[in-house]
mmCIF file of C-alpha atoms in Angstrom:
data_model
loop_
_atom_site.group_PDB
_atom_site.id
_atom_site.type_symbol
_atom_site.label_atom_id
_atom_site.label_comp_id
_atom_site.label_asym_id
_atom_site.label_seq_id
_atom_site.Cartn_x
_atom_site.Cartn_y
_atom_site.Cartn_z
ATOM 1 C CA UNK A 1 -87.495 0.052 -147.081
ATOM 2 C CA UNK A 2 -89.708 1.568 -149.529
ATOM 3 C CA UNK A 3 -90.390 -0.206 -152.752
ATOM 4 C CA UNK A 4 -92.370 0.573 -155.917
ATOM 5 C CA UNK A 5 -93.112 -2.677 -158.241
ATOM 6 C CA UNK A 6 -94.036 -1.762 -161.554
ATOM 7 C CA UNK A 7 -96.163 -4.372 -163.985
ATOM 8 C CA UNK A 8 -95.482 -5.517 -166.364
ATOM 9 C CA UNK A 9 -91.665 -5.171 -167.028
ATOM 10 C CA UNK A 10 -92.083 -5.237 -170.501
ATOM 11 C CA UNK A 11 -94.847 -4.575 -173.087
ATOM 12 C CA UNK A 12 -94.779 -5.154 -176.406
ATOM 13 C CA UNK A 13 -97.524 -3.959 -178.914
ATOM 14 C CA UNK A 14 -98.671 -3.007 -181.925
ATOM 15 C CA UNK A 15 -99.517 0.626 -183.131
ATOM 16 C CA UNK A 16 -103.371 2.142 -182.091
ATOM 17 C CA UNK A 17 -103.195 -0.746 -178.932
ATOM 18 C CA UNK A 18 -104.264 0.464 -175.535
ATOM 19 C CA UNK A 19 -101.762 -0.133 -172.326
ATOM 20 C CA UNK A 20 -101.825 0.066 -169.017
ATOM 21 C CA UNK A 21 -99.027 -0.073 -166.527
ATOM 22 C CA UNK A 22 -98.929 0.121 -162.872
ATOM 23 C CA UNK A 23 -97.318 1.079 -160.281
ATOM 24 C CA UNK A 24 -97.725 -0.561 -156.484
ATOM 25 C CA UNK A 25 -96.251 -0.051 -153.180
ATOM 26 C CA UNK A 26 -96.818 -0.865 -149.641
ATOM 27 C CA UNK A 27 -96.308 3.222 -148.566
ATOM 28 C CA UNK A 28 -97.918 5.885 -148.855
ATOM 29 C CA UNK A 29 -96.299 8.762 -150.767
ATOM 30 C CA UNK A 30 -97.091 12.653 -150.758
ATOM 31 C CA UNK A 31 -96.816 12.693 -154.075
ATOM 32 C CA UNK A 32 -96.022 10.635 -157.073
ATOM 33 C CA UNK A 33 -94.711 11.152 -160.654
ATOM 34 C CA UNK A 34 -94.269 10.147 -163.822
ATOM 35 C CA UNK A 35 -91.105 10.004 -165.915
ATOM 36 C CA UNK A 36 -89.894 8.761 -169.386
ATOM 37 C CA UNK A 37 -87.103 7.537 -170.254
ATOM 38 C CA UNK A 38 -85.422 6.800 -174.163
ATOM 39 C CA UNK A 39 -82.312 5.435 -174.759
ATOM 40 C CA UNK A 40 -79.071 7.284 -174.020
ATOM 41 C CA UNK A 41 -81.534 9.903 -172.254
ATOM 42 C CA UNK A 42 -81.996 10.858 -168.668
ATOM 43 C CA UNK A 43 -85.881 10.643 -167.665
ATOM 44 C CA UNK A 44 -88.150 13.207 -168.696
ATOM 45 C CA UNK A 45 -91.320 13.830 -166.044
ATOM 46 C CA UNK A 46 -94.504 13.462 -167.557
ATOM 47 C CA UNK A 47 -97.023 14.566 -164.576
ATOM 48 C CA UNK A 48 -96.972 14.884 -160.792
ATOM 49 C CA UNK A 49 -100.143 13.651 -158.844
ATOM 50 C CA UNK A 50 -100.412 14.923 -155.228
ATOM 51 C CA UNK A 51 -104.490 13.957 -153.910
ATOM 52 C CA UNK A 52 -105.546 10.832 -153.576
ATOM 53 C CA UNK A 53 -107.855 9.767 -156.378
ATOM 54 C CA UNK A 54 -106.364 12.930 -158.619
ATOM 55 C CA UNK A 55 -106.872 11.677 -162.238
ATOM 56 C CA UNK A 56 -104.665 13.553 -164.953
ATOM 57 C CA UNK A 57 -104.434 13.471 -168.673
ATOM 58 C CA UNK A 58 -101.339 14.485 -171.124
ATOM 59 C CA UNK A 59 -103.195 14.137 -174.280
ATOM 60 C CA UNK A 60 -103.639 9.993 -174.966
ATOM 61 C CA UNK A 61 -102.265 9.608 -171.498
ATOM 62 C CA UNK A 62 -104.309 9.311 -168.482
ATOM 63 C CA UNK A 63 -102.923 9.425 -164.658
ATOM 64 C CA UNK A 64 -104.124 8.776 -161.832
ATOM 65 C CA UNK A 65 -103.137 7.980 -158.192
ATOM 66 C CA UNK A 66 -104.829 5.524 -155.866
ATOM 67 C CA UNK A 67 -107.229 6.846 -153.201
ATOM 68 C CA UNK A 68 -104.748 6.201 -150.237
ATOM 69 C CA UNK A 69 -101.993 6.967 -151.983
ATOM 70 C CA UNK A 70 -100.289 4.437 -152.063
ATOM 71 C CA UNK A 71 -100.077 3.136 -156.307
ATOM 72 C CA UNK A 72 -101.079 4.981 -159.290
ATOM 73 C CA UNK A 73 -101.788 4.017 -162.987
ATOM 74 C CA UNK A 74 -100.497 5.189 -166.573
ATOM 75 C CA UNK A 75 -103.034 4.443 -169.736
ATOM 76 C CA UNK A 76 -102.295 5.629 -172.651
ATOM 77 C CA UNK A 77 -105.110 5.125 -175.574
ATOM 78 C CA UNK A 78 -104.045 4.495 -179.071
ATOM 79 C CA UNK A 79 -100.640 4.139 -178.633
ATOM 80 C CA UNK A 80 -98.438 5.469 -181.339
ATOM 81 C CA UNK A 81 -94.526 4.298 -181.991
ATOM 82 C CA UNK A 82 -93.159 7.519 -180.396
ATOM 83 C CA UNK A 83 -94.969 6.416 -176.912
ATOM 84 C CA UNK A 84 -92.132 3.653 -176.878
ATOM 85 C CA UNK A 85 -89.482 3.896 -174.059
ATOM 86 C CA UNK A 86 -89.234 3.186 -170.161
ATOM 87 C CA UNK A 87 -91.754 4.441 -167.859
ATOM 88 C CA UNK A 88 -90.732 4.822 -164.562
ATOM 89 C CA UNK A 89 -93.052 5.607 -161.743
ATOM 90 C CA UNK A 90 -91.204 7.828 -158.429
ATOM 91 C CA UNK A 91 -92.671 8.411 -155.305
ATOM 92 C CA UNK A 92 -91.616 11.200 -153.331
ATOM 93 C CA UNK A 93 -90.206 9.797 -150.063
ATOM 94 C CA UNK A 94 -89.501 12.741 -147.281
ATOM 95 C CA UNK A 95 -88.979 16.113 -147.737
ATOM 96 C CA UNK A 96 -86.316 15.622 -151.327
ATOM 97 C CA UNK A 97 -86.018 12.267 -151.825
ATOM 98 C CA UNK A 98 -87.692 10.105 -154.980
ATOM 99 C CA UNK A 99 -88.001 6.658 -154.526
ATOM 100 C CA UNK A 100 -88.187 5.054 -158.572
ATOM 101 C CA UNK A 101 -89.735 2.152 -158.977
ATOM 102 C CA UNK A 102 -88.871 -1.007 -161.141
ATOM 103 C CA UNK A 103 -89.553 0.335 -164.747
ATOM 104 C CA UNK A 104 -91.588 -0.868 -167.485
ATOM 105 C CA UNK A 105 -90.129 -0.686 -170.740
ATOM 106 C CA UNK A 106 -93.120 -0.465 -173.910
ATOM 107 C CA UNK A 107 -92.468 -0.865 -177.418
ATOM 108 C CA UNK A 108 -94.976 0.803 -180.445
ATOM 109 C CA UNK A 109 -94.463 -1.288 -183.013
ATOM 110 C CA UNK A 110 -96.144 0.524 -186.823
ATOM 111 C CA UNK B 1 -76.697 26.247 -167.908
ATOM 112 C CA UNK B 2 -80.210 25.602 -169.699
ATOM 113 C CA UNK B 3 -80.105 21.547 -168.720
ATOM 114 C CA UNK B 4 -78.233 19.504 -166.664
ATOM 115 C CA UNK B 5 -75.029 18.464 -168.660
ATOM 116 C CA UNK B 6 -72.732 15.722 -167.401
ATOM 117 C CA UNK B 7 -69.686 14.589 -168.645
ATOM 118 C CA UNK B 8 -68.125 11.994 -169.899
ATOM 119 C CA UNK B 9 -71.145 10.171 -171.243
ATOM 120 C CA UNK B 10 -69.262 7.419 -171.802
ATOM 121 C CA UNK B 11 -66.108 6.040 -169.966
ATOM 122 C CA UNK B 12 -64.386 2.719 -170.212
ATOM 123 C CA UNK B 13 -62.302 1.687 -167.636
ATOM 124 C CA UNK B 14 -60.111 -1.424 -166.149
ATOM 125 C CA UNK B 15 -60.901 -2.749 -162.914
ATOM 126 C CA UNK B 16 -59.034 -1.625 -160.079
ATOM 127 C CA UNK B 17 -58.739 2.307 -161.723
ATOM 128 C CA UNK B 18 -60.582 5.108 -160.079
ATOM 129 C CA UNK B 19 -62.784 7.079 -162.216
ATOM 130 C CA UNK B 20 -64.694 10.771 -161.796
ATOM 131 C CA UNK B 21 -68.048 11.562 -163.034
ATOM 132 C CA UNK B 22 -68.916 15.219 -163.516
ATOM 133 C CA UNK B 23 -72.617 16.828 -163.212
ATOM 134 C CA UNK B 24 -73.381 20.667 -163.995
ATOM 135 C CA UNK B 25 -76.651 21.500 -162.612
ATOM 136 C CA UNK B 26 -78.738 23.734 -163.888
ATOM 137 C CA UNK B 27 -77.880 27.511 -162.687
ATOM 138 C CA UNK B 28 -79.821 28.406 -159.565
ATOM 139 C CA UNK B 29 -80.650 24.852 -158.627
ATOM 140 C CA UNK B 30 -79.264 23.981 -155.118
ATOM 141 C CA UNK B 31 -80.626 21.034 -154.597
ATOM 142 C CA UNK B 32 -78.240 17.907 -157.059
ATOM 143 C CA UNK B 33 -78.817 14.280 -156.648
ATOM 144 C CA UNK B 34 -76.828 11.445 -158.277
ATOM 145 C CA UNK B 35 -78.640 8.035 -158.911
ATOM 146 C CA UNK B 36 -77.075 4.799 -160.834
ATOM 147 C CA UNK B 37 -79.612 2.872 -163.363
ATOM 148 C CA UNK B 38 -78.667 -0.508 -163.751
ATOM 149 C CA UNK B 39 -79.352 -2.283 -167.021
ATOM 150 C CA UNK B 40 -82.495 -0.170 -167.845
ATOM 151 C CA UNK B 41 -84.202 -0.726 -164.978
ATOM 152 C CA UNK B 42 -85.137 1.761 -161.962
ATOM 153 C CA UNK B 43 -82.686 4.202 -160.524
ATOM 154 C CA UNK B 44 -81.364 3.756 -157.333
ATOM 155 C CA UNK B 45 -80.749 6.707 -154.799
ATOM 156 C CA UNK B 46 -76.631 7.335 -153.995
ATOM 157 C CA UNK B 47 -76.334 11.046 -152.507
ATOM 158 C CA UNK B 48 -78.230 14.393 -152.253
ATOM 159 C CA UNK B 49 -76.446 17.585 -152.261
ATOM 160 C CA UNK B 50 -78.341 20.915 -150.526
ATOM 161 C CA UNK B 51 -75.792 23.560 -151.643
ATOM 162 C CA UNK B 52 -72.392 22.071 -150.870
ATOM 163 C CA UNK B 53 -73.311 20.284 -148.043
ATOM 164 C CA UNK B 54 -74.181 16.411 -148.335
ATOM 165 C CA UNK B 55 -77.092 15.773 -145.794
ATOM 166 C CA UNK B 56 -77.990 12.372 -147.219
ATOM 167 C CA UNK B 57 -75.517 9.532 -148.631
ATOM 168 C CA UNK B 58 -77.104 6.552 -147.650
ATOM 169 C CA UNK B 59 -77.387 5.171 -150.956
ATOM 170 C CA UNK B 60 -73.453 5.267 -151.709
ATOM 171 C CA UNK B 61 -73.092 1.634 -151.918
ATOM 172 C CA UNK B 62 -69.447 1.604 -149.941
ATOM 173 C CA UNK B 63 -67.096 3.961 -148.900
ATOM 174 C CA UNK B 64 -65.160 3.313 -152.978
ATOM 175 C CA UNK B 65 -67.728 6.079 -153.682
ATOM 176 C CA UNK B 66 -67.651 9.645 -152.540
ATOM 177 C CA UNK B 67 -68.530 12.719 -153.794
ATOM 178 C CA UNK B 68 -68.526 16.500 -153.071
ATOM 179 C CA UNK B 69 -69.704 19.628 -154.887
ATOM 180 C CA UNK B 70 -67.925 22.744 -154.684
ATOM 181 C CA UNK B 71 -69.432 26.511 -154.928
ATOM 182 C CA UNK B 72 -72.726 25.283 -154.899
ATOM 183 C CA UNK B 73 -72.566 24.600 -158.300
ATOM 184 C CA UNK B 74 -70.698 21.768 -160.522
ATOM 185 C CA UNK B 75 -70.217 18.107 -158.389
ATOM 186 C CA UNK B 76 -68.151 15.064 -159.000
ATOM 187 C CA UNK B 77 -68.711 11.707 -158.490
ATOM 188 C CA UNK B 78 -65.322 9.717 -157.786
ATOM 189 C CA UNK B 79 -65.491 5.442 -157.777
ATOM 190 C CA UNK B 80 -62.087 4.794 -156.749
ATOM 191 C CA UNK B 81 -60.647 0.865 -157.325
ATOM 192 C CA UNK B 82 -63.651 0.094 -159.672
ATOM 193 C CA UNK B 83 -65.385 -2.960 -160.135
ATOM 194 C CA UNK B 84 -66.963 -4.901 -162.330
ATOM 195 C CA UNK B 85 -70.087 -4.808 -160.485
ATOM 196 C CA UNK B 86 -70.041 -1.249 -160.811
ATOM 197 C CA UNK B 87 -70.937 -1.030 -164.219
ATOM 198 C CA UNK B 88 -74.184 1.162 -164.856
ATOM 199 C CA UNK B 89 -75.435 4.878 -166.339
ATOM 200 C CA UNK B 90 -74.863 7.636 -163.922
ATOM 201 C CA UNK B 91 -77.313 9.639 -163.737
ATOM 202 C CA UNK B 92 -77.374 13.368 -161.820
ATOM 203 C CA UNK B 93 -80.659 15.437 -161.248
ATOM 204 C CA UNK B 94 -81.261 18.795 -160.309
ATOM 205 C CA UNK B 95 -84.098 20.961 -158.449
ATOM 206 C CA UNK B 96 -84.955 24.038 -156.716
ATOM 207 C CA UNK B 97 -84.893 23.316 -152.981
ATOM 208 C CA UNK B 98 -88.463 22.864 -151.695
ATOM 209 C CA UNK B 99 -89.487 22.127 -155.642
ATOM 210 C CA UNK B 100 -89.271 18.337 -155.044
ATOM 211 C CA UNK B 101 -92.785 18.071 -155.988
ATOM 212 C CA UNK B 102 -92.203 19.606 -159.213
ATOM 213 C CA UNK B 103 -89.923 16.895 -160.009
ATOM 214 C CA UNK B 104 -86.112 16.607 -161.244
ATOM 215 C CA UNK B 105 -83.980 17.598 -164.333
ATOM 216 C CA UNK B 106 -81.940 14.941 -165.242
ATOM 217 C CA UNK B 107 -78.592 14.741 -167.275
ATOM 218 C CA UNK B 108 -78.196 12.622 -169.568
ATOM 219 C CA UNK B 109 -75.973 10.225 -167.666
ATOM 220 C CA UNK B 110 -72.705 8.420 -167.843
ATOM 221 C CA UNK B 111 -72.193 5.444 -168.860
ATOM 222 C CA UNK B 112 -69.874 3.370 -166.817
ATOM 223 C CA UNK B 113 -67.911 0.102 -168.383
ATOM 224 C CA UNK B 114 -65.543 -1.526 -166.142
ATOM 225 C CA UNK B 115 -63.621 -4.530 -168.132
#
């Protein structure tokens, strides 16, 4: 079975803070992705990393996905209260298939 | 449609009652998945649609759950004698086939009580 543990679970901080959270699994994955998630919302995707080592940035948020492809990273610099809500990392598992991992839900606080 | 919409988005029920979720995909999108998300935390794979035709349900967690989707389009989600247990946010995605890596569109789910 495929898993994707996600650390920490929950992150609490104040407003201009720095974060990372990450985003392990045993697998390799053809490609992994990024969503968020706020509450009463389905997830939104944030990026899609496909190469090994592939580093991406969404303004204060930086991607990237390990060299064997196999976990991947989210920092986001200076983190603002709109950045709060669940991250969820998904791997892509087969041809259609995502495979989410555990969640990690981050609150801004001003 | 322009998103996925999904309806109810809320739905109380007793235990025991059978309930049906409805997802709309987006127009042109063949591809519809349904996923519960328990408590806030991940989301966990019940059944992928490829046109009307259901070539994966191994994540239906017993045979109380089915589903089908009709004309390609519109699917429902039926829980029949629901339990407790089966409390959660439904949540349906859609995608062009062969587009996986371009990620889903997600409804905004349903959320299930059972009391």
């Amino acid at each position: 079975t495929q898993l994707l543990e996600q650390s920490p679970q929950f992150l609490s901080i104040q407003e201009g803070e720095n974060l990372t959270v990450y985003c392990n699994s045993s697998s390799v994955f053809s490609s992994l992705q990024w969503y968020r998630q706020e509450p009463g919302e389905g997830p939104v995707l944030l990026v899609t990393v496909v190469t090994g080592g592939e580093v991406k940035k969404l303004k204060r948020l930086t991607f990237q996905f390990g060299d064997a492809r196999k976990d991947s990273s989210l920092h986001i610099t200076a983190a603002q209260p709109g950045d709060t809500g669940l991250y969820l990392c998904a791997g892509v598992s087969g041809t259609y298939k995502y495979i989410f991992g555990t969640g990690t839900r981050l609150k801004v606080l001003a | 449609g322009a998103g996925v919409s999904q309806s109810p988005s809320n739905k109380v029920t007793e235990k025991g009652k059978d309930v049906e979720l409805r997802c709309d995909p987006i127009s042109g999108h063949t591809a519809l998945y349904w996923y519960r998300q328990s408590l806030g935390q991940g989301l966990e794979f019940l059944i992928y649609f490829q046109g009307n035709s259901a070539p994966d349900k191994s994540g239906l967690p017993s045979d109380r759950f089915s589903a089908e989707r009709t004309g390609g389009s519109v699917s429902t989600l039926t829980i029949q004698r629901t339990q407790q247990e089966d409390s959660a946010v439904y949540l349906c995605a859609s995608s062009l086939p062969g587009r996986v890596q371009y990620g889903y569109t997600f409804g905004s789910g349903t959320r299930l009580t059972v009391v």
